[in-house]
XYZ file of C-alpha atoms in Angstrom:
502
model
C 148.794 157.113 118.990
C 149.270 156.376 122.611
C 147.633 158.349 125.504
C 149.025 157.029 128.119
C 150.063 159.561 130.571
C 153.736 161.190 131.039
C 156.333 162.608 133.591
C 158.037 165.402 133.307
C 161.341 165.861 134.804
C 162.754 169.502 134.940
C 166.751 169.000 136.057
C 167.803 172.386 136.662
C 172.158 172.210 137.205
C 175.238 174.539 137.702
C 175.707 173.512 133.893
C 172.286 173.823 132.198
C 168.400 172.697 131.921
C 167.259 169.685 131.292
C 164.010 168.476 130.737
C 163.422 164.503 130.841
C 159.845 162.773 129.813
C 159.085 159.295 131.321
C 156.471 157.361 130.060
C 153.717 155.267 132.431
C 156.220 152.894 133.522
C 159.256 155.047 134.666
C 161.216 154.608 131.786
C 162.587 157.928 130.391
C 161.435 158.237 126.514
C 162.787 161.932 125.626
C 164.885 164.618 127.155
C 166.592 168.073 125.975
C 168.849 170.401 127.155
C 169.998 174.182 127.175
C 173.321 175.385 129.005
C 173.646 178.931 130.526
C 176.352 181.418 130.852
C 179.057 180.906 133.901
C 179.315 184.528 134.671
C 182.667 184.985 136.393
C 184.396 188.185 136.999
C 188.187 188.820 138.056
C 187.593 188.309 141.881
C 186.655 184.780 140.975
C 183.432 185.369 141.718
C 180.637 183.173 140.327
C 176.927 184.127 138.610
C 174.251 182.720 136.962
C 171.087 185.014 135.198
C 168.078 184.359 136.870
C 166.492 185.713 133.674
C 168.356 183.306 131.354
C 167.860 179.977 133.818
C 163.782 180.589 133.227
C 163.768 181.078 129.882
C 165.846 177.960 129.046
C 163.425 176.115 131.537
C 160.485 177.229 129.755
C 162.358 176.636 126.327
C 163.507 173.338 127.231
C 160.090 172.245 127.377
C 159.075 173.465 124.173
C 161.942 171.951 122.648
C 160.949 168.553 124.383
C 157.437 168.625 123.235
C 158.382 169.185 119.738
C 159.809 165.811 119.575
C 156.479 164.066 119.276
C 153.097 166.308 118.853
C 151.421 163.578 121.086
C 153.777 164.535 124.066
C 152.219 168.084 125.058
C 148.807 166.984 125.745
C 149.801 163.528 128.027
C 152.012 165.276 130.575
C 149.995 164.562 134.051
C 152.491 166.538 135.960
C 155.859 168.002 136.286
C 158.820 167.213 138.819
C 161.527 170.147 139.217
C 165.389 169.369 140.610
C 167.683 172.090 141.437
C 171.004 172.594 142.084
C 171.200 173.492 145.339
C 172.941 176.208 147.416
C 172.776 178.773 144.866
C 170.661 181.907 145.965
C 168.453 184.976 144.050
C 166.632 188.337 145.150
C 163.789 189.159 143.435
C 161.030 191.544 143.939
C 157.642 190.003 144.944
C 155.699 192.645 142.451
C 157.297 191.874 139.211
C 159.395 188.651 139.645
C 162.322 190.280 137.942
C 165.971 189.443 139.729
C 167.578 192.089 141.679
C 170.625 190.897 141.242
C 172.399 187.349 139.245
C 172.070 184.480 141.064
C 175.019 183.849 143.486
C 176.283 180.151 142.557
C 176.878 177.324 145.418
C 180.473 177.323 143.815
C 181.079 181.054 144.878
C 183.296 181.716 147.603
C 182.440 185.401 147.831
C 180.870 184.647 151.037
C 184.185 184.036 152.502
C 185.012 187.294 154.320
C 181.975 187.209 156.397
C 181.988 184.130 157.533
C 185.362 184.866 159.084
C 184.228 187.458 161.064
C 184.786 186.720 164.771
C 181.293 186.963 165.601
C 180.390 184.681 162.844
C 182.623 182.061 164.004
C 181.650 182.193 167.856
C 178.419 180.885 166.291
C 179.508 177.910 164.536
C 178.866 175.336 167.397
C 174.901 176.689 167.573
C 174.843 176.853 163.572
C 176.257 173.095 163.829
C 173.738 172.551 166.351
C 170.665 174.030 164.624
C 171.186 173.597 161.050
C 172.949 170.151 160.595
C 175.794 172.420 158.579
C 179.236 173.469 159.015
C 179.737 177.035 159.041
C 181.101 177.859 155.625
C 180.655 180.393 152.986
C 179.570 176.928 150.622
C 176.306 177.203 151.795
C 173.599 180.256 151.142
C 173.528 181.891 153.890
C 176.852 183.684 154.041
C 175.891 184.327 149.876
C 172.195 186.153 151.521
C 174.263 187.990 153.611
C 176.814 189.488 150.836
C 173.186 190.042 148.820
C 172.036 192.425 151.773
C 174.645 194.122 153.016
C 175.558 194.682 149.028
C 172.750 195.409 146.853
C 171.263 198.529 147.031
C 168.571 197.324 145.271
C 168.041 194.681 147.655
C 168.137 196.730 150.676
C 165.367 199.077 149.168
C 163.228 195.916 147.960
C 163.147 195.232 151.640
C 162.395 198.111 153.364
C 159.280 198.391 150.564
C 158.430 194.951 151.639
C 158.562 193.678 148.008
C 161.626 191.851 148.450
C 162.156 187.735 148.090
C 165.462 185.586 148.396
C 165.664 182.054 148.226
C 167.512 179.116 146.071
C 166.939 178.003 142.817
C 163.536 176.320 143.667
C 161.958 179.007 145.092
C 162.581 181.625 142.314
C 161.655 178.822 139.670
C 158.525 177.807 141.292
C 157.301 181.864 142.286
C 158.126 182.373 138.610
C 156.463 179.237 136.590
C 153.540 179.727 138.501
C 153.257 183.977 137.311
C 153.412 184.062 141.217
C 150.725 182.542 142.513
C 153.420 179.476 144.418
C 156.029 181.159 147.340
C 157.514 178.272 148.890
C 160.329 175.760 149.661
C 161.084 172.562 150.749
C 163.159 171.057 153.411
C 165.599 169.568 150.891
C 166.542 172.829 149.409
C 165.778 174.756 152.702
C 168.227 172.473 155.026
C 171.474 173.444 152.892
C 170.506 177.661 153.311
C 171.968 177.150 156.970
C 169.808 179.406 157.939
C 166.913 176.312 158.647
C 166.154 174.432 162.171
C 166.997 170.587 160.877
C 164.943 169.542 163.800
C 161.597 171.853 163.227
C 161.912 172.478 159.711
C 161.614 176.076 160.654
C 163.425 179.552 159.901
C 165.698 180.333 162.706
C 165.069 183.699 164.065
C 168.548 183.822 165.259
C 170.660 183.114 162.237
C 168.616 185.074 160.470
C 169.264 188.006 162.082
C 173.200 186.641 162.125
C 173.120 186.660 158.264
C 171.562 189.973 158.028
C 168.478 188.406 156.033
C 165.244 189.429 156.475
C 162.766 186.502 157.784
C 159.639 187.755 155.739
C 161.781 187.578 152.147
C 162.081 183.774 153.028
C 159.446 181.427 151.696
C 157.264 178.966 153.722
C 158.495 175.398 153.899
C 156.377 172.701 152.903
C 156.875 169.000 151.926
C 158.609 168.520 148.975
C 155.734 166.343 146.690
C 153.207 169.328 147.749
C 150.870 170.685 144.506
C 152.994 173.684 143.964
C 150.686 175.097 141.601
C 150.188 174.837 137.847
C 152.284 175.998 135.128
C 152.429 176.255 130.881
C 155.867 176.960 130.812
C 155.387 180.148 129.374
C 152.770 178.737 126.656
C 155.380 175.871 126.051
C 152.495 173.539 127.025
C 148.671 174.055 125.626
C 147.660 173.694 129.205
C 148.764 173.851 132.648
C 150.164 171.169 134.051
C 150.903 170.241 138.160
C 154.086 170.645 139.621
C 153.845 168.505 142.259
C 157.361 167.883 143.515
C 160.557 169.753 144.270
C 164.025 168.642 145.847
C 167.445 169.181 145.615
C 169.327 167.865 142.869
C 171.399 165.401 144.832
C 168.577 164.459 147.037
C 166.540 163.840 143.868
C 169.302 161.344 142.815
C 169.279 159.094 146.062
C 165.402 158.873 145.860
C 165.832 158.226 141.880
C 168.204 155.592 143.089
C 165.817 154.035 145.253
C 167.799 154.646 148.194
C 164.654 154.213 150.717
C 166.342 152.540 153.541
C 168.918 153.716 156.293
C 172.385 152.962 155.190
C 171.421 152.720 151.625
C 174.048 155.590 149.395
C 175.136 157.186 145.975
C 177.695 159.925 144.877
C 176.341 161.924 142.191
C 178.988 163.000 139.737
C 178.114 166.851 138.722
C 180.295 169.841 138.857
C 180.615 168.725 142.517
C 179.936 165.914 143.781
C 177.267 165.477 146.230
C 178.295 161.289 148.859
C 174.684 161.376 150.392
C 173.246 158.217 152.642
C 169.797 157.831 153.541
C 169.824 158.021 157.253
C 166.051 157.523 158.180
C 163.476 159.418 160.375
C 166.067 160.943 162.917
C 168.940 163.252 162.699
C 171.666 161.178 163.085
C 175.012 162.789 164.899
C 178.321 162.724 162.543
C 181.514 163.493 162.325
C 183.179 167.140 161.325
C 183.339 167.017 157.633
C 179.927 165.916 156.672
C 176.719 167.425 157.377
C 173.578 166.612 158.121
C 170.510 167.312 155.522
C 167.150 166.851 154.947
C 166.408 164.140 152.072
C 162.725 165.227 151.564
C 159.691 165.016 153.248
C 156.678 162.928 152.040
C 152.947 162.675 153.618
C 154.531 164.726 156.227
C 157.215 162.097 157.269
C 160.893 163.493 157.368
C 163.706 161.232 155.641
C 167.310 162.882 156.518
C 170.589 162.571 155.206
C 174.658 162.210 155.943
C 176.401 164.048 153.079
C 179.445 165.410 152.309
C 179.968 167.901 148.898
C 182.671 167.900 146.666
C 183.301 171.562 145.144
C 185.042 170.369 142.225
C 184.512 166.304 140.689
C 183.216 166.037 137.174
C 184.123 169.946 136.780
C 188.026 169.194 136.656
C 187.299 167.407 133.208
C 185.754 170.968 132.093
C 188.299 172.182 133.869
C 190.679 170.125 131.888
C 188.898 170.794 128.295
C 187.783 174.450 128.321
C 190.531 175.960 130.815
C 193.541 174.081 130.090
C 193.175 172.727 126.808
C 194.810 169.067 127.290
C 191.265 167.461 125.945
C 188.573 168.387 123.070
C 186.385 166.564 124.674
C 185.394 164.701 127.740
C 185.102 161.460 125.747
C 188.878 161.187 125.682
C 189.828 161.094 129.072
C 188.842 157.249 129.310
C 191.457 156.028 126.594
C 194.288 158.668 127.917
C 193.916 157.272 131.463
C 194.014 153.987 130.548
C 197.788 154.552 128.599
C 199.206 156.444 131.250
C 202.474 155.342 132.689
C 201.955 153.414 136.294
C 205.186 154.493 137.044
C 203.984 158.132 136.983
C 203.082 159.464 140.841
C 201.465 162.760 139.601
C 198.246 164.190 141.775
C 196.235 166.649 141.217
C 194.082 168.515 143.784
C 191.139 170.521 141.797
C 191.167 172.946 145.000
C 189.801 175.777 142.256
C 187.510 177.196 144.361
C 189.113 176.178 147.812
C 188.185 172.561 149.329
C 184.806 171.337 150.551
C 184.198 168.338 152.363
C 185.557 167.406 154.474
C 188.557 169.866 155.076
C 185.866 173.330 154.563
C 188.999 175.070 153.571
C 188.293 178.044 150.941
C 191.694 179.162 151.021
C 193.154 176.055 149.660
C 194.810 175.999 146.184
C 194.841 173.935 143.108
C 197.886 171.900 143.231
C 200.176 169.333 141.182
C 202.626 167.430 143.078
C 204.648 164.645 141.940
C 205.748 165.828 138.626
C 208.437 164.237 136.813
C 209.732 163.670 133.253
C 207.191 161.102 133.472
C 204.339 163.283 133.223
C 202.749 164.071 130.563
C 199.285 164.840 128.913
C 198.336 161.423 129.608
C 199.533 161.763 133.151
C 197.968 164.835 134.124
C 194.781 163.668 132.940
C 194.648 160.221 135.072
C 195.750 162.671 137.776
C 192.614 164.585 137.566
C 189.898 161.887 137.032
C 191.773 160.045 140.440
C 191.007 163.427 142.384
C 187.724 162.579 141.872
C 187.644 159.138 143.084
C 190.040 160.249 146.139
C 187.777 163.311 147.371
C 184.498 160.647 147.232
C 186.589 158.168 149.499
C 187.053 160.598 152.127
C 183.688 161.836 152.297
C 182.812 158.162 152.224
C 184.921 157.030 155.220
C 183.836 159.933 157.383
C 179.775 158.792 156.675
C 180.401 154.732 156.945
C 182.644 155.969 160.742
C 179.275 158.246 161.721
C 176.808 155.611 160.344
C 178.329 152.616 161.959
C 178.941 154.738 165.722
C 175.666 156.180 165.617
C 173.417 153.281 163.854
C 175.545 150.538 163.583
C 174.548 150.547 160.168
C 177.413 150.382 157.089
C 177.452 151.190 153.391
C 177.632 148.300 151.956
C 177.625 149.297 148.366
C 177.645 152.857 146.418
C 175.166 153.672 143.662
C 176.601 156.133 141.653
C 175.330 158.785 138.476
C 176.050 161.467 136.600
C 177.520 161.924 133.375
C 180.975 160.740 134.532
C 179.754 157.333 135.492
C 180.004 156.383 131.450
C 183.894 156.709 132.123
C 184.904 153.199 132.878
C 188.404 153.993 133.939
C 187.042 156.244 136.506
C 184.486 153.834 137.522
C 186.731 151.018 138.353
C 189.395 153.200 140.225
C 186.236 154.583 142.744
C 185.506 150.831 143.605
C 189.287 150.263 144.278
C 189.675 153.387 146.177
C 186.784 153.694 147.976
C 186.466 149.635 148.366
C 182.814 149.056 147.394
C 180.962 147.677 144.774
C 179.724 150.420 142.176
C 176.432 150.348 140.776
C 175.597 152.104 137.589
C 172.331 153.133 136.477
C 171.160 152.263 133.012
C 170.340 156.214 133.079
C 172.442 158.827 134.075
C 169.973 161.351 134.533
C 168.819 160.278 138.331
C 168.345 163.696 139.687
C 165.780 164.647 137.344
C 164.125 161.388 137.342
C 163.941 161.202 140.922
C 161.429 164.386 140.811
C 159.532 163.242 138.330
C 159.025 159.941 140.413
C 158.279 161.652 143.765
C 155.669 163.789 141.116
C 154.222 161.049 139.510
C 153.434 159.457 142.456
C 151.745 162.190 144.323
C 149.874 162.577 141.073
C 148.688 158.970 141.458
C 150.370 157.983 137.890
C 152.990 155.799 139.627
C 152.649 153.506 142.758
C 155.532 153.540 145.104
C 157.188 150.297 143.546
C 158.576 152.005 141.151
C 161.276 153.387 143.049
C 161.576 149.541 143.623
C 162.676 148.673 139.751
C 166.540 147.318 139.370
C 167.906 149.652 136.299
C 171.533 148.698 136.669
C 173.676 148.887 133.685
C 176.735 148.076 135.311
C 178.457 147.174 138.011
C 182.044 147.494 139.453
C 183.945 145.676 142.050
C 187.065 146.193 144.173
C 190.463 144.921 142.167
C 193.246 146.780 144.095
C 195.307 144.863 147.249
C 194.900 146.675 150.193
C 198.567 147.762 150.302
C 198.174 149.418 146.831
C 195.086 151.303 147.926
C 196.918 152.674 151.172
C 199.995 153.966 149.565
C 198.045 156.029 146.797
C 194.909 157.066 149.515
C 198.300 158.623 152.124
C 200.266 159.900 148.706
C 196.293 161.865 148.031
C 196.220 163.014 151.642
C 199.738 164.316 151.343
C 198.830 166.604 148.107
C 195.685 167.681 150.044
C 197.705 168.870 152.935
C 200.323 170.681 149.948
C 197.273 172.580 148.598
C 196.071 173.595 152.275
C 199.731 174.818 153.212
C 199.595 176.934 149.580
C 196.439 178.477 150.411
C 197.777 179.894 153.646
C 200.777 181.718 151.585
């Protein structure tokens, strides 16, 4: 029986939990997973239980380590991925939630960012925080949380009161709250964060009515955070020695250590992220700058632009509509579709993120004829997803190459909706890149458990260095092709803006 040492990889999504073990070499070996409840109410609003999201963690584990009885006893240490954007209030004494989670996807945050002294701030929020002002980030979700909650406005005045994303709660909680911290990953998209000093802004706290001592201290993101069991899931505690964003754990999973070098991670959303090195590089309106994570005390920052709705419109397509049983069969139904057929479909379903920022836009079909069918309508909605990554795309390769001189030269892509070879080869015709596709999907959880194992000492730096391509796509479509449909897109867009304004 080996005893070689492991890497655990805690992936923790809109969707569900996923736990990942990688053996000595990188190479993943194991992983389970547990969804959670999409709590939605008739305002549209969207929720997740804080309560539920750490006990599937915890169970996750146990359900991972029951696999092999060798595997409890060889994890070194533990890497933990989050999605990101999604805020909690807890109280400091007892760790339970105040109040469900507020998702990223929520647009409940809406109202207040419209207020006119909200928007005479946008050009020092810009400034400051890297972000567009928009209700998509947590902020805006804090502020609904305070000015809301009566239980978190008496948490506060008792001084027992903490907020923060996914990370923080996970990492106050796993270690019985003994760890309150974040990291500049996680911390850059609360838009309440200097980009620049990797501080809380006094100023925009106070502008999103969230009080500065319910905010964790920011530290690098491959810091010890503490130990944890898991809740007894492990015989003994284990390290957690890394935390990042979900979509910044994908680019470093990628091995996307140099400037220029850029994936799109296929989730719910979809997260078009370039590495843009050790200074914060300016961009144009649409994308945003981020923090990528910070190592040894050395910053790495980002150009992204998010996608509210990618991989999603295939649930979307399944659970809501009913045209699929399964996301398996969108490959083969895209692939008969009728070329003659100039459906689109814009998955606005929670208004439009980058690079429009629009939350009042609508979901929207045009094109429709006796033509369209199932078949149709599905093609339409796996293209939306290729179309919304171009734009982000063109918007970071016009910033990169003004402000570096630096281009994307290729896009390295995951997610689950990489296996879908139609939609593979109609991103590299759209967007005009090679594709590269990892041999696993799971990058945002692996990249943790790399930046953990090798703060841990079990993995040198090279392994970030390993090729694990499975396949690779290249551009097929004449440039005359790819303009018509790319202006056809942009005209649905502008269809689904002009809905949303009534």
């Amino acid at each position: 029986m080996s005893t070689a040492p492991l890497v655990l990889g805690i992936d923790q999504s809109t969707q569900g939990t996923k736990a990942l073990l990688l053996d000595e070499h990188g190479q993943l070996i194991a992983k389970c997973s547990r969804p959670h409840r999409q709590i939605i109410n008739d305002k549209g609003y969207v929720e997740h239980d804080l309560n539920e999201i750490y006990h599937n963690v915890c169970g996750v584990v146990a359900d991972l380590v029951s696999q092999d009885s060798s595997y409890a006893a060889r994890i070194a240490c533990v890497g933990l991925s989050v999605q990101r954007e999604t805020v909690g209030a807890w109280r400091k004494s007892t760790l339970e939630p105040l109040y469900n989670a507020i998702v990223w996807q929520c647009g409940r945050g809406a109202a207040f960012v419209a207020q006119p002294e909200v928007q005479a701030a946008a050009g020092y929020i810009r400034t400051t925080t890297g972000l567009e002002l928009s209700e998509f980030f947590s902020a805006a979700k804090l502020a609904w949380l305070f000015d809301n909650v009566p239980a978190v406005q008496e948490a506060a005045k008792a001084h027992d009161l903490c907020v923060g994303n996914i990370d923080t709660y996970l990492l106050h909680k796993l270690t019985q709250g003994q760890t309150f911290a974040t990291e500049p990953s996680n911390a850059s998209r609360m838009q309440l964060m200097d980009i620049q000093k990797l501080q809380w802004d006094e100023q925009l706290c106070k502008l999103f009515h969230v009080n500065m001592e319910a905010l964790a201290p920011i530290v690098d993101s491959d810091s010890l955070f503490g130990t944890t069991d898991f809740a007894g899931s492990l015989p003994q505690p284990v390290a957690l020695h890394a935390a990042i964003g979900d979509s910044q754990g994908a680019l470093f999973g990628q091995g996307c250590l140099q400037s220029g070098q850029t994936k799109t991670t296929y989730g719910t959303g979809s997260s078009i992220m370039m590495n843009a090195g050790a200074q914060v590089v300016p961009c144009e309106h649409g994308i945003v700058n981020s923090v990528g994570w910070r190592r040894g005390g050395k910053t790495t920052y980002v150009l992204e632009g998010n996608i509210n709705y990618s991989a999603g419109v295939i649930s979307y397509l399944k659970d809501d509509l009913g045209l699929i049983s399964s996301p398996q069969e969108t490959e083969a139904l895209a692939l008969a579709a009728n070329p003659q057929d100039y459906c689109y479909f814009v998955p606005a379903l929670s208004g439009l993120g980058a690079p429009h920022f629009n939350s009042n836009a609508r979901g929207t079909i045009v094109g429709m004829s006796r033509l369209t069918t199932k078949k149709e309508l599905v093609r339409a909605a796996l293209d939306s997803i290729a179309y919304q990554v171009n734009d982000v795309v063109e918007l970071i390769r016009k910033s990169s190459r003004e402000a570096t001189g630096i281009d994307v030269s290729e896009l390295r892509v995951d997610g689950g909706a990489t296996l879908n070879r139609y939609l593979m080869q109609f991103q590299a015709d759209i967007v005009n890149l090679p594709l590269k596709v990892p041999a696993d999907a799971e990058l945002s959880g692996m990249g943790a458990a790399f930046m953990a194992g090798i703060a841990k000492g079990v993995y040198s730096e090279s392994i970030l260095g390993q090729e694990r391509v499975k396949a690779q796509y290249t551009p097929q479509m004449d440039a005359a092709t790819r303009e018509a449909k790319i202006a056809r897109w942009h005209h649905a867009v502008q269809t689904a803006i002009a809905h949303g304004q009534g």
